Short mmCIF file of C-alpha atoms (C1' of nucleotides) in Angstrom, two decimals:
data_model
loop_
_atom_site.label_atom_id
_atom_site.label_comp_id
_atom_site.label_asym_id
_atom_site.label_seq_id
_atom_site.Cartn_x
_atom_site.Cartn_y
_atom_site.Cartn_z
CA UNK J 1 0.00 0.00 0.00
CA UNK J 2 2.59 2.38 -0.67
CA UNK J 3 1.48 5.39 -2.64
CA UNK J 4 5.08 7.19 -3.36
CA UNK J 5 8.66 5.71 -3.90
CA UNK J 6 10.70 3.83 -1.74
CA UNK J 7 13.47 4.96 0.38
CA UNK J 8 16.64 4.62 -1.62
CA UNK J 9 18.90 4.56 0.76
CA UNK J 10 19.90 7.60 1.92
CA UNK J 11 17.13 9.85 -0.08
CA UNK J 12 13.49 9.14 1.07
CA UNK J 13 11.61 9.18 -2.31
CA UNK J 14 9.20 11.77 -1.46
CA UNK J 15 9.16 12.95 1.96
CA UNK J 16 7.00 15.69 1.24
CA UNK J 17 3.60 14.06 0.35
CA UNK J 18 4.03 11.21 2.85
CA UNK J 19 4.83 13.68 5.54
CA UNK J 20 1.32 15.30 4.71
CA UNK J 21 0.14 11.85 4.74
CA UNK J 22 1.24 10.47 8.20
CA UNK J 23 0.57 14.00 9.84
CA UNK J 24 -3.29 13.67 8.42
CA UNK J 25 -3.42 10.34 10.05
CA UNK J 26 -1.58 11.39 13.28
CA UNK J 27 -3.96 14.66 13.63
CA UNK J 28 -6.88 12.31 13.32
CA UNK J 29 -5.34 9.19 16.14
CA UNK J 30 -4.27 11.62 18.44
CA UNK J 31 -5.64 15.14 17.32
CA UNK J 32 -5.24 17.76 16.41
CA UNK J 33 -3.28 19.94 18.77
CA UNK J 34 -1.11 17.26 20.37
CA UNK J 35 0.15 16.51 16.94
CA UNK J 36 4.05 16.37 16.92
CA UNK J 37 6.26 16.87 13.90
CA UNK J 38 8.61 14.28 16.07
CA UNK J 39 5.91 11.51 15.80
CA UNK J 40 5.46 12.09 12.17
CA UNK J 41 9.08 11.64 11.60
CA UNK J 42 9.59 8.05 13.65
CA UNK J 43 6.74 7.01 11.32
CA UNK J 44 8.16 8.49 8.31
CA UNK J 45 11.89 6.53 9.17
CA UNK J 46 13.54 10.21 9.16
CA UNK J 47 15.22 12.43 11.36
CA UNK J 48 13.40 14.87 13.40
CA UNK J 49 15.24 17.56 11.07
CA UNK J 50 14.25 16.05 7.49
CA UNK J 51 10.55 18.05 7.35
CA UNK J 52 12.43 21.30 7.72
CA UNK J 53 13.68 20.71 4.26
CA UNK J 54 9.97 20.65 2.69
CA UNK J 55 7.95 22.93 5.07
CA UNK J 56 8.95 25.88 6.50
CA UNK J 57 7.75 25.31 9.82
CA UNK J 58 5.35 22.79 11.66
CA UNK J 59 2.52 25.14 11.37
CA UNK J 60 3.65 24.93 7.63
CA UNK J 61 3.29 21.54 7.21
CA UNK J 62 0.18 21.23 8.99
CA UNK J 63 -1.32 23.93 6.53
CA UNK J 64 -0.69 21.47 3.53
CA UNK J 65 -2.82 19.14 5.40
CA UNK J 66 -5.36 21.28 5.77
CA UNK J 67 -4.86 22.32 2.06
CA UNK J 68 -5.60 18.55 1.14
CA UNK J 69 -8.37 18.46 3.24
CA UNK J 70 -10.16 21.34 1.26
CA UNK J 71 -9.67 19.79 -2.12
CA UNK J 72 -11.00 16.50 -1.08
CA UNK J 73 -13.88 18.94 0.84
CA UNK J 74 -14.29 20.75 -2.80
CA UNK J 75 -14.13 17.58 -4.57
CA UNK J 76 -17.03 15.38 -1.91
CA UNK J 77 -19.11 18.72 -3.11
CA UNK J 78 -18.96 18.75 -6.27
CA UNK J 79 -19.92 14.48 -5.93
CA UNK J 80 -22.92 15.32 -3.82
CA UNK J 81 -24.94 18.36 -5.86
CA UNK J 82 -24.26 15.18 -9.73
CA UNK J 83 -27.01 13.21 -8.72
CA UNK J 84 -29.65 16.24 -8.22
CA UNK J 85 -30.92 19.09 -10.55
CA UNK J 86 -28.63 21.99 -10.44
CA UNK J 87 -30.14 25.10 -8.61
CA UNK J 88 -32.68 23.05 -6.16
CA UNK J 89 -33.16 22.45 -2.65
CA UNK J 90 -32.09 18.87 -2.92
CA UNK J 91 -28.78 20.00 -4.35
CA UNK J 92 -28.40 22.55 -2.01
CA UNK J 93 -28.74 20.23 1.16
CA UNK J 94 -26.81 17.52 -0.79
CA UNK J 95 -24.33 19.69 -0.66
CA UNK J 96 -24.66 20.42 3.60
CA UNK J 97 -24.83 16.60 4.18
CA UNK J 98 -21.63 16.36 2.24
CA UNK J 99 -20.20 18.90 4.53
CA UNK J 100 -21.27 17.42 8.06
CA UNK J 101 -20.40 13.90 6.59
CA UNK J 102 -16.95 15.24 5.72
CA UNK J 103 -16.52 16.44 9.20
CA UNK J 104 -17.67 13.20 10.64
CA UNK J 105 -15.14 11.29 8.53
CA UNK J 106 -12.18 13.14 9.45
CA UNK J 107 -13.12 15.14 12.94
CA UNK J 108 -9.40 15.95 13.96
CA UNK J 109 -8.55 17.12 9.97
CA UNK J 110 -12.04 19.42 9.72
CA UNK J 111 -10.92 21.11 13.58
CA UNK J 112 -7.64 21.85 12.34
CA UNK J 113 -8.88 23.51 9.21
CA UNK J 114 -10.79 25.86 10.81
CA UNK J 115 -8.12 26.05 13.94
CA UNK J 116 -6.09 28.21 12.00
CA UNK J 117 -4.11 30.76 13.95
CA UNK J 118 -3.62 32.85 10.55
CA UNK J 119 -5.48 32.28 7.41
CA UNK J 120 -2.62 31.87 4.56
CA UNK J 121 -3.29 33.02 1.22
CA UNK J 122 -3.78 29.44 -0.13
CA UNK J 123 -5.81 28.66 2.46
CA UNK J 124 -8.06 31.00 2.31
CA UNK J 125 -8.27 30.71 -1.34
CA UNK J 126 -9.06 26.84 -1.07
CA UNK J 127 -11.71 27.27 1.14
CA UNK J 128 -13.22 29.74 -0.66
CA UNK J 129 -13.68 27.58 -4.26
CA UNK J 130 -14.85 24.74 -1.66
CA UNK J 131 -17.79 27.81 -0.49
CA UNK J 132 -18.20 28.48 -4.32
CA UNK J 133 -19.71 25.19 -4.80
CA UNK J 134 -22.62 26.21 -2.66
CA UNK J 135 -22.85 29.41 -3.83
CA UNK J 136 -23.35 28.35 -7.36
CA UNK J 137 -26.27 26.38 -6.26
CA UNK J 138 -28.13 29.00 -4.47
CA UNK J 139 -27.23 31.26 -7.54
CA UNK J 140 -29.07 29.03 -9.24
CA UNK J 141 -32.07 28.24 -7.01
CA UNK J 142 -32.54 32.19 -6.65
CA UNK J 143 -32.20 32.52 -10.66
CA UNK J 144 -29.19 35.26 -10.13
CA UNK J 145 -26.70 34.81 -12.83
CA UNK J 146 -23.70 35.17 -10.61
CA UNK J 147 -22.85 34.97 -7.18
CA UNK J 148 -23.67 38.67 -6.34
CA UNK J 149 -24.32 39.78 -2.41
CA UNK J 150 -27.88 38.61 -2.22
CA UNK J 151 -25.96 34.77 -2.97
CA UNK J 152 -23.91 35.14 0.04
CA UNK J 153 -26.07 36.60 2.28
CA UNK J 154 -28.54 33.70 1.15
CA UNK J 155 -25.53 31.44 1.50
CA UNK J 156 -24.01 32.65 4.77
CA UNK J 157 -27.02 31.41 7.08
CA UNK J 158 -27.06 27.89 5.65
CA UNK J 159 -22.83 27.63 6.56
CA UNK J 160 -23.48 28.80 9.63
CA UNK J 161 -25.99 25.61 10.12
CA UNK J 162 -24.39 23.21 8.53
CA UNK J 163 -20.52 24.49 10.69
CA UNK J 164 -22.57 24.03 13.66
CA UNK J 165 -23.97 20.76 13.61
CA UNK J 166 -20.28 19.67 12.26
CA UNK J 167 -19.04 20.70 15.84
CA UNK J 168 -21.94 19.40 17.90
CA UNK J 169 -21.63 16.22 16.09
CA UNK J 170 -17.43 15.75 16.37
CA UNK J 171 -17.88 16.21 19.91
CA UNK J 172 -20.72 14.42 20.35
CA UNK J 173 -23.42 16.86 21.62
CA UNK J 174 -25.56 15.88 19.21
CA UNK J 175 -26.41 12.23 20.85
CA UNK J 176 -26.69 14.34 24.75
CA UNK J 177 -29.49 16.63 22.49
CA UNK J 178 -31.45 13.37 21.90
CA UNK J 179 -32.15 13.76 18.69
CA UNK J 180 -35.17 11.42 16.75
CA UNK J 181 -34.32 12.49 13.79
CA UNK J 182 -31.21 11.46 11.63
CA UNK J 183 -29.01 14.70 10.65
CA UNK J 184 -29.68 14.22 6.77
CA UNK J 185 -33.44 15.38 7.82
CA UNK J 186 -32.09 17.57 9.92
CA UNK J 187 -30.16 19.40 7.07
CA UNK J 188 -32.94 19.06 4.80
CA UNK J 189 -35.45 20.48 6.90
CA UNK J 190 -32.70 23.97 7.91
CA UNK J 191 -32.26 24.63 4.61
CA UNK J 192 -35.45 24.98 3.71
CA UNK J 193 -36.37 27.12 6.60
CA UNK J 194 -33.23 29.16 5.97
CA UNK J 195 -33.22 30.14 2.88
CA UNK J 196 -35.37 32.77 1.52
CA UNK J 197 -38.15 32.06 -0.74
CA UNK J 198 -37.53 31.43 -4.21
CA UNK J 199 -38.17 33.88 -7.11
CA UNK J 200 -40.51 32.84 -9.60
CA UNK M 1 -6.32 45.63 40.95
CA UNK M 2 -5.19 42.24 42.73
CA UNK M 3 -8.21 40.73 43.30
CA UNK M 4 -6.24 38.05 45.70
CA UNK M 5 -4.05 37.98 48.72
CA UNK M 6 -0.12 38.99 48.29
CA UNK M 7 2.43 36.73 48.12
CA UNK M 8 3.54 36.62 51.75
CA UNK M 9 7.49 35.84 50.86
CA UNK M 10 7.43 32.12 50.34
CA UNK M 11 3.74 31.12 50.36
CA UNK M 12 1.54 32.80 47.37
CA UNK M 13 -1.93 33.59 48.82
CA UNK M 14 -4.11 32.18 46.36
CA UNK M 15 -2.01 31.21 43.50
CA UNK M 16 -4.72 28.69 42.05
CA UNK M 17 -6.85 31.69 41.57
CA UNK M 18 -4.25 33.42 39.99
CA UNK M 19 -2.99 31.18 37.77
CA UNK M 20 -6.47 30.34 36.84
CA UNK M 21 -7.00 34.99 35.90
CA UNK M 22 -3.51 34.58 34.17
CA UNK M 23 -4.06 31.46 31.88
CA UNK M 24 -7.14 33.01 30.91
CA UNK M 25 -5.63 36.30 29.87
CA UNK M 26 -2.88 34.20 27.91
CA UNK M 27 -5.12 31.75 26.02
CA UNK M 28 -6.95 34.97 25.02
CA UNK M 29 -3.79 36.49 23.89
CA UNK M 30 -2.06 33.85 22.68
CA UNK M 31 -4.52 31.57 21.72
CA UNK M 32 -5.66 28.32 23.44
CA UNK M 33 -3.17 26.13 21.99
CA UNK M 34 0.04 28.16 21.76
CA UNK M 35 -0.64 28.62 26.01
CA UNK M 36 2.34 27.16 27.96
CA UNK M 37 1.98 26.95 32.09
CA UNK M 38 5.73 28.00 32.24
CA UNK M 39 4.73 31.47 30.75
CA UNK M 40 1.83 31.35 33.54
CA UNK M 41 4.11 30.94 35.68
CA UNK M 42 6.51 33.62 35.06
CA UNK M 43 3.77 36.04 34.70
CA UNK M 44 2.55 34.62 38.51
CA UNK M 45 5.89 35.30 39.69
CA UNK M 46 6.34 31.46 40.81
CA UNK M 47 8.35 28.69 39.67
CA UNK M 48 7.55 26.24 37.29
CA UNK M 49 6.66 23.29 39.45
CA UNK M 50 4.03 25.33 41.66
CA UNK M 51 1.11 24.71 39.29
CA UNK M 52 1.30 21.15 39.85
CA UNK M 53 0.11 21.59 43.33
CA UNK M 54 -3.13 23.22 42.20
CA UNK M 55 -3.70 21.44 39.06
CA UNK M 56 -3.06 17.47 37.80
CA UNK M 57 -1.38 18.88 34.51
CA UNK M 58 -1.99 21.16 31.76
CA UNK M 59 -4.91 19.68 30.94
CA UNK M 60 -6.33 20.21 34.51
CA UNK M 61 -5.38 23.81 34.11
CA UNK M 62 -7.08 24.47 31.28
CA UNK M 63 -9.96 22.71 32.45
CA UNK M 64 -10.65 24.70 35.39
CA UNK M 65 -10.16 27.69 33.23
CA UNK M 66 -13.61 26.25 30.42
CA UNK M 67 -15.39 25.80 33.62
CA UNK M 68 -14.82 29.94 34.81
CA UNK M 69 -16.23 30.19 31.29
CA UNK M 70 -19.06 28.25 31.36
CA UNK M 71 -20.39 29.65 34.72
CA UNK M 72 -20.01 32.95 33.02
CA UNK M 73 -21.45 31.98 29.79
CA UNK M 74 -24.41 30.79 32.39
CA UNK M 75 -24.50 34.04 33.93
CA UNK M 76 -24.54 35.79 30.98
CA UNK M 77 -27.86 33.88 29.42
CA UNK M 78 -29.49 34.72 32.88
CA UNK M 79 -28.93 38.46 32.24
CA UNK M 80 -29.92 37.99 28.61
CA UNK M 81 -33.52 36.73 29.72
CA UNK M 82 -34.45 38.95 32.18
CA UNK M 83 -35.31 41.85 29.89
CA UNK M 84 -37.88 39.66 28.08
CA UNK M 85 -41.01 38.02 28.82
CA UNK M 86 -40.36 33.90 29.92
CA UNK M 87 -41.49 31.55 27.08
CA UNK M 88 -41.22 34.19 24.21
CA UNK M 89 -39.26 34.35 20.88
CA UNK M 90 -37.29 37.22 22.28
CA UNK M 91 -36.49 35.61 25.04
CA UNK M 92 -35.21 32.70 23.16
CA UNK M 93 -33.40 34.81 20.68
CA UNK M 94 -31.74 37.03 23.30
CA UNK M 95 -29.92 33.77 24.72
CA UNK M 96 -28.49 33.17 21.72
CA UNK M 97 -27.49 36.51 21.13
CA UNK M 98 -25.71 35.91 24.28
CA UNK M 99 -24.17 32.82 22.94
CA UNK M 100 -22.27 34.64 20.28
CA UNK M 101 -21.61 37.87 22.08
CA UNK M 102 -19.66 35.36 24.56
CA UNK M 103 -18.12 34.01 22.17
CA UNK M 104 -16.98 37.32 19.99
CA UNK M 105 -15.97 38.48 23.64
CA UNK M 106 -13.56 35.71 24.65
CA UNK M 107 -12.97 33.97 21.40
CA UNK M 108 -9.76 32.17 22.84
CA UNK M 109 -11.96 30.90 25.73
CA UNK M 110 -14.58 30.19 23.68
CA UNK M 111 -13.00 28.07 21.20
CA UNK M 112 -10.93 26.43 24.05
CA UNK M 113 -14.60 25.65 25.89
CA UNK M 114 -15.20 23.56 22.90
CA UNK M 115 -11.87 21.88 21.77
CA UNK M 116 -11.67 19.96 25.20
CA UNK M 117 -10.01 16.69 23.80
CA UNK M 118 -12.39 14.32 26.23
CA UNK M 119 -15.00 16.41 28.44
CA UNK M 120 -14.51 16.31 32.15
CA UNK M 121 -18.31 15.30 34.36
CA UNK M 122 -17.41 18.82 35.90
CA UNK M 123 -17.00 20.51 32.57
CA UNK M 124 -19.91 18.35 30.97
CA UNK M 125 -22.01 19.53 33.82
CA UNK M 126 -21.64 23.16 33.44
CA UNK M 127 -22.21 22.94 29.78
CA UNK M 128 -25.23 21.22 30.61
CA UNK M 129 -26.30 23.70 32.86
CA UNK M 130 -25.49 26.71 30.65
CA UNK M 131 -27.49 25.18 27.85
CA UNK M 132 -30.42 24.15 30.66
CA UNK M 133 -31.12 28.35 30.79
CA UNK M 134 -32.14 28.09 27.10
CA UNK M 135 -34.15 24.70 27.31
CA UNK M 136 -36.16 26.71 29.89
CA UNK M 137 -37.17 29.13 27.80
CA UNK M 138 -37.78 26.55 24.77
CA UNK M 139 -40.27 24.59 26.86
CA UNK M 140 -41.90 27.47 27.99
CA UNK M 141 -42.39 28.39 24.48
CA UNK M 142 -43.53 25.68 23.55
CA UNK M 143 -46.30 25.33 27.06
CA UNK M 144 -44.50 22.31 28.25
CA UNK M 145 -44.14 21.67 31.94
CA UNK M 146 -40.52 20.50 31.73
CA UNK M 147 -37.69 20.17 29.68
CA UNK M 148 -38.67 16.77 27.46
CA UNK M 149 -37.27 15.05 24.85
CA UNK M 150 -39.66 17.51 22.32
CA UNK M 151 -37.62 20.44 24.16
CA UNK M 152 -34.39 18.98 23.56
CA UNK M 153 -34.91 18.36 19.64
CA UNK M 154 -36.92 21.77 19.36
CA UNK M 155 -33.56 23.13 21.10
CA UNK M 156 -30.48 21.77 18.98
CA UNK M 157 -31.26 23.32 16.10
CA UNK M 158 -30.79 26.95 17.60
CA UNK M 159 -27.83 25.84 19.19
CA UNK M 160 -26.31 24.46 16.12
CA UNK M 161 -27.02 27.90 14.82
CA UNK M 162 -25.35 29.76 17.04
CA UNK M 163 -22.80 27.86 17.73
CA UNK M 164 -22.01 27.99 14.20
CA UNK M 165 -22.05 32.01 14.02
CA UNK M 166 -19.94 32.15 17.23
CA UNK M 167 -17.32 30.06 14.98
CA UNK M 168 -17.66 32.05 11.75
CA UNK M 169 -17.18 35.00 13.88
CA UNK M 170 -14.46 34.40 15.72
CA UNK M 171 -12.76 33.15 12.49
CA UNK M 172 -13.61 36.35 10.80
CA UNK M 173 -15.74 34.28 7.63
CA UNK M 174 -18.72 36.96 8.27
CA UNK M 175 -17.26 39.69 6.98
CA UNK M 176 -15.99 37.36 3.76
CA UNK M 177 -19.45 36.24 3.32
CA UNK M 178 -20.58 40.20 2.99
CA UNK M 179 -23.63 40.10 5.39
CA UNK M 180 -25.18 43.23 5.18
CA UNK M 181 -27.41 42.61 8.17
CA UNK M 182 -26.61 42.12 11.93
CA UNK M 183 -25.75 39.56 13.52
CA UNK M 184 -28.28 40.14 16.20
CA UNK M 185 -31.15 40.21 12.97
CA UNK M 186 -29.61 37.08 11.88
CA UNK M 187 -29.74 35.70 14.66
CA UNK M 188 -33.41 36.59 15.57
CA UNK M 189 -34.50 35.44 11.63
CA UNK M 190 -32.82 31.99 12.57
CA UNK M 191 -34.31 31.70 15.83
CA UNK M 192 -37.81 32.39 14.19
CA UNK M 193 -37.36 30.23 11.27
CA UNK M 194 -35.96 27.26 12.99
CA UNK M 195 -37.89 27.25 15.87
CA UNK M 196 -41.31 24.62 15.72
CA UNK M 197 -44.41 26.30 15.58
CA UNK M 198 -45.97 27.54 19.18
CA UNK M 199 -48.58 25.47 20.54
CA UNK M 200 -51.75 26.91 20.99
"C1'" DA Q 1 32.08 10.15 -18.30
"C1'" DT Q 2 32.48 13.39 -14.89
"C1'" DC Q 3 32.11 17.55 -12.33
"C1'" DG Q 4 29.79 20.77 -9.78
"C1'" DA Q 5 25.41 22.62 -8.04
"C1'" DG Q 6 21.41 21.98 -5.75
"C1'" DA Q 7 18.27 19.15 -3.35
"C1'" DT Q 8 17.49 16.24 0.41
"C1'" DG Q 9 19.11 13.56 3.79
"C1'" DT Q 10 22.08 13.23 8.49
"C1'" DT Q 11 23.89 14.35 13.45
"C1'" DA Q 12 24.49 17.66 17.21
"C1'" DG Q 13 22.72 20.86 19.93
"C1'" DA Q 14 20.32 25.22 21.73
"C1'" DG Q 15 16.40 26.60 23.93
"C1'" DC Q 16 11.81 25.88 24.82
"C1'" DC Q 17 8.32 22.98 27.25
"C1'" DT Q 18 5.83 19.54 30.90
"C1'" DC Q 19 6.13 17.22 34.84
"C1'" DT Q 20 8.57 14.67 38.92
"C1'" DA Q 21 11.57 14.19 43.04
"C1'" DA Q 22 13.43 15.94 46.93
"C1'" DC Q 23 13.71 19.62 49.78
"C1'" DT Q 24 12.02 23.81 52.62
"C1'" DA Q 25 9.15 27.21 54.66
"C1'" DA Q 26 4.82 28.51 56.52
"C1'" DG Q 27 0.31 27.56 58.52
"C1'" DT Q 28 -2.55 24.46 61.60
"C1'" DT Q 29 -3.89 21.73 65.12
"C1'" DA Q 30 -3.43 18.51 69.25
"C1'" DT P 1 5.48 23.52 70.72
"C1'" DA P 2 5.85 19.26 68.13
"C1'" DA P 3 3.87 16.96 64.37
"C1'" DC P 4 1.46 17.21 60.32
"C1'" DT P 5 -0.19 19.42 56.11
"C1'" DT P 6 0.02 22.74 52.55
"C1'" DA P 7 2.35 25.28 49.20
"C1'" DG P 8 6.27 26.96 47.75
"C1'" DT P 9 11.49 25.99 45.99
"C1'" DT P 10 15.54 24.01 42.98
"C1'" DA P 11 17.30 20.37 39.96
"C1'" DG P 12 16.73 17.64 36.33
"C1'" DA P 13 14.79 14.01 33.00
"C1'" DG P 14 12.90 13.63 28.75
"C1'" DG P 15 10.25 15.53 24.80
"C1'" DC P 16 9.51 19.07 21.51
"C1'" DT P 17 10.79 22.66 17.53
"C1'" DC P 18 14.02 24.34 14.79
"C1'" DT P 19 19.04 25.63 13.20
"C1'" DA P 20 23.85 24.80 11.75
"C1'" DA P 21 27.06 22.12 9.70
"C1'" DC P 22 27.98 18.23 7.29
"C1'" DA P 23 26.96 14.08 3.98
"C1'" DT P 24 24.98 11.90 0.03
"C1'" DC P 25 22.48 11.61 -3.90
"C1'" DT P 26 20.54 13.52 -8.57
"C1'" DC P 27 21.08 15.72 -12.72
"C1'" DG P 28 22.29 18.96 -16.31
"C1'" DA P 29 26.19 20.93 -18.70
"C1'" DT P 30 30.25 20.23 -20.47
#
DNA sequence: ATCGAGATGTTAGAGCCTCTAACTAAGTTA
DNA sequence: TAACTTAGTTAGAGGCTCTAACATCTCGAT
């Protein structure tokens, strides 16, 4: 199961992407904030100093995992709104389930992307094409041909939701709220309430 | 200012309490995850090793610190329902105002309050106990005599809201999104919206 | 082919941190 | 006031991040 190359030796292969990898799965065993660059390393057969030739810093390296884990966020989007008409509610609250679900799947990896001390350039600019997915669709359902202010305004309730119930969930509020009904219906039923009526 | 007794040459006074004030001030500056006790410490004007005959570890530190919070966050959603009449949408709405007016206050605190790696029965209890002020008001709203399962579920929602805005907040993502409208009118929209109808 | 540059490893170590052990001073109580 | 408890101290083990200096490999230009 080895996804890059072997060590050859003395060179690793590539360091790089299976640092990222072993400090995603590290971040999610013990998470997030206990996460040591040491621990990676021992995994990774390296020195403790090896990472400071790819990434400038820990915080560094943990950005490229958080990087990953908004293109794999854009990407599960982009899956969930295929099966359903472009511009309805259905694709819309596809698109929230996919979010929670995401944060379910990887608790420790959707913390740290939002733990962010500073918001770097090409973070910020990831997580904003994984928003623009959304957006798109509400575009749509209100019948605006781009995503003007209205869009985000419209959009900006339903994040709020959807972020939410992420956290209760990860930390397991949601079960001490005794909830009857599953979270897909509880999605569904927010984002109907939530956004504003449609034109037409 | 000193809200405690002096150190008294070799003995502190109340150094728990202190330590307590000064961790809270840091994890505000610094942010909850960059706090070390040793800094703590030096602010204190104590060695190293003193915490550790208040507090287990770190962890217990820190701990004791969320719970200051949560009594206050209690405190807070008392003072937020007085104004209003029991059982009413404004008094459910001015709670969760509350909740993210906390949170925009102390958003070190705040975020530390939630990114407790396993919840303590003291810490669990106080949360419960904060979030008992707003299941009051829900069952009132909704004529029950107590707080029920019905309660609970009618509840979660408007937490998951606002818990959600407290985050986006703190992380700055409302201003990206370009609300144009309060956060006190979202938050009273939301409340409205996602709220069951009254009974009766 | 090989030589030199640059990339990517290594070891050693400085300077932080948490937490423990052993000791000491001050308060408390019989 | 002696004995016990509480709450400080210093010393240090062991872990962490990150740097400096050195070693080894890769690769393009000659």
């Amino acid at each position: 199961m080895q996804k890059t190359a072997q060590k050859t030796g003395y060179h690793h292969g590539d360091l790089r992407e299976q640092l990222i990898a072993t400090t995603r799965d590290l971040v999610e065993e013990r998470g997030p904030d206990v996460f040591s660059v040491s621990e990676a390393c021992r995994r990774a057969g390296v020195s403790t100093a090896a990472p400071y030739k790819h990434f400038e810093d820990r915080e560094d390296l943990l950005r490229a995992v958080a990087l990953q884990g908004f293109a794999e966020m854009t990407e599960r989007f982009h899956a969930a709104v295929v099966p359903h008409t472009p511009g309805t509610l259905e694709a819309i609250a596809a698109v929230g389930r996919a979010y929670v679900a995401f944060a379910e799947d990887n608790p420790g990896l959707f913390k740290m992307m939002f733990a962010t001390p500073k918001d770097h350039p090409a973070t910020e600019e990831a997580g904003h094409g994984c928003y623009g997915v959304v957006l798109d669709q509400i575009a749509r359902y209100l019948g605006h041909a781009e995503v003007d202010d209205a869009v985000m305004e419209a959009g900006f309730p339903l994040w709020t939701f959807v972020h939410g119930l992420s956290f209760l969930r990860i930390d397991g509020k949601a079960e001490f709220a005794k909830m009857r009904v599953s979270v897909e219906d509880v999605i569904q039923g927010a984002t109907a309430r939530l956004l504003p009526p449609r034109k037409g």
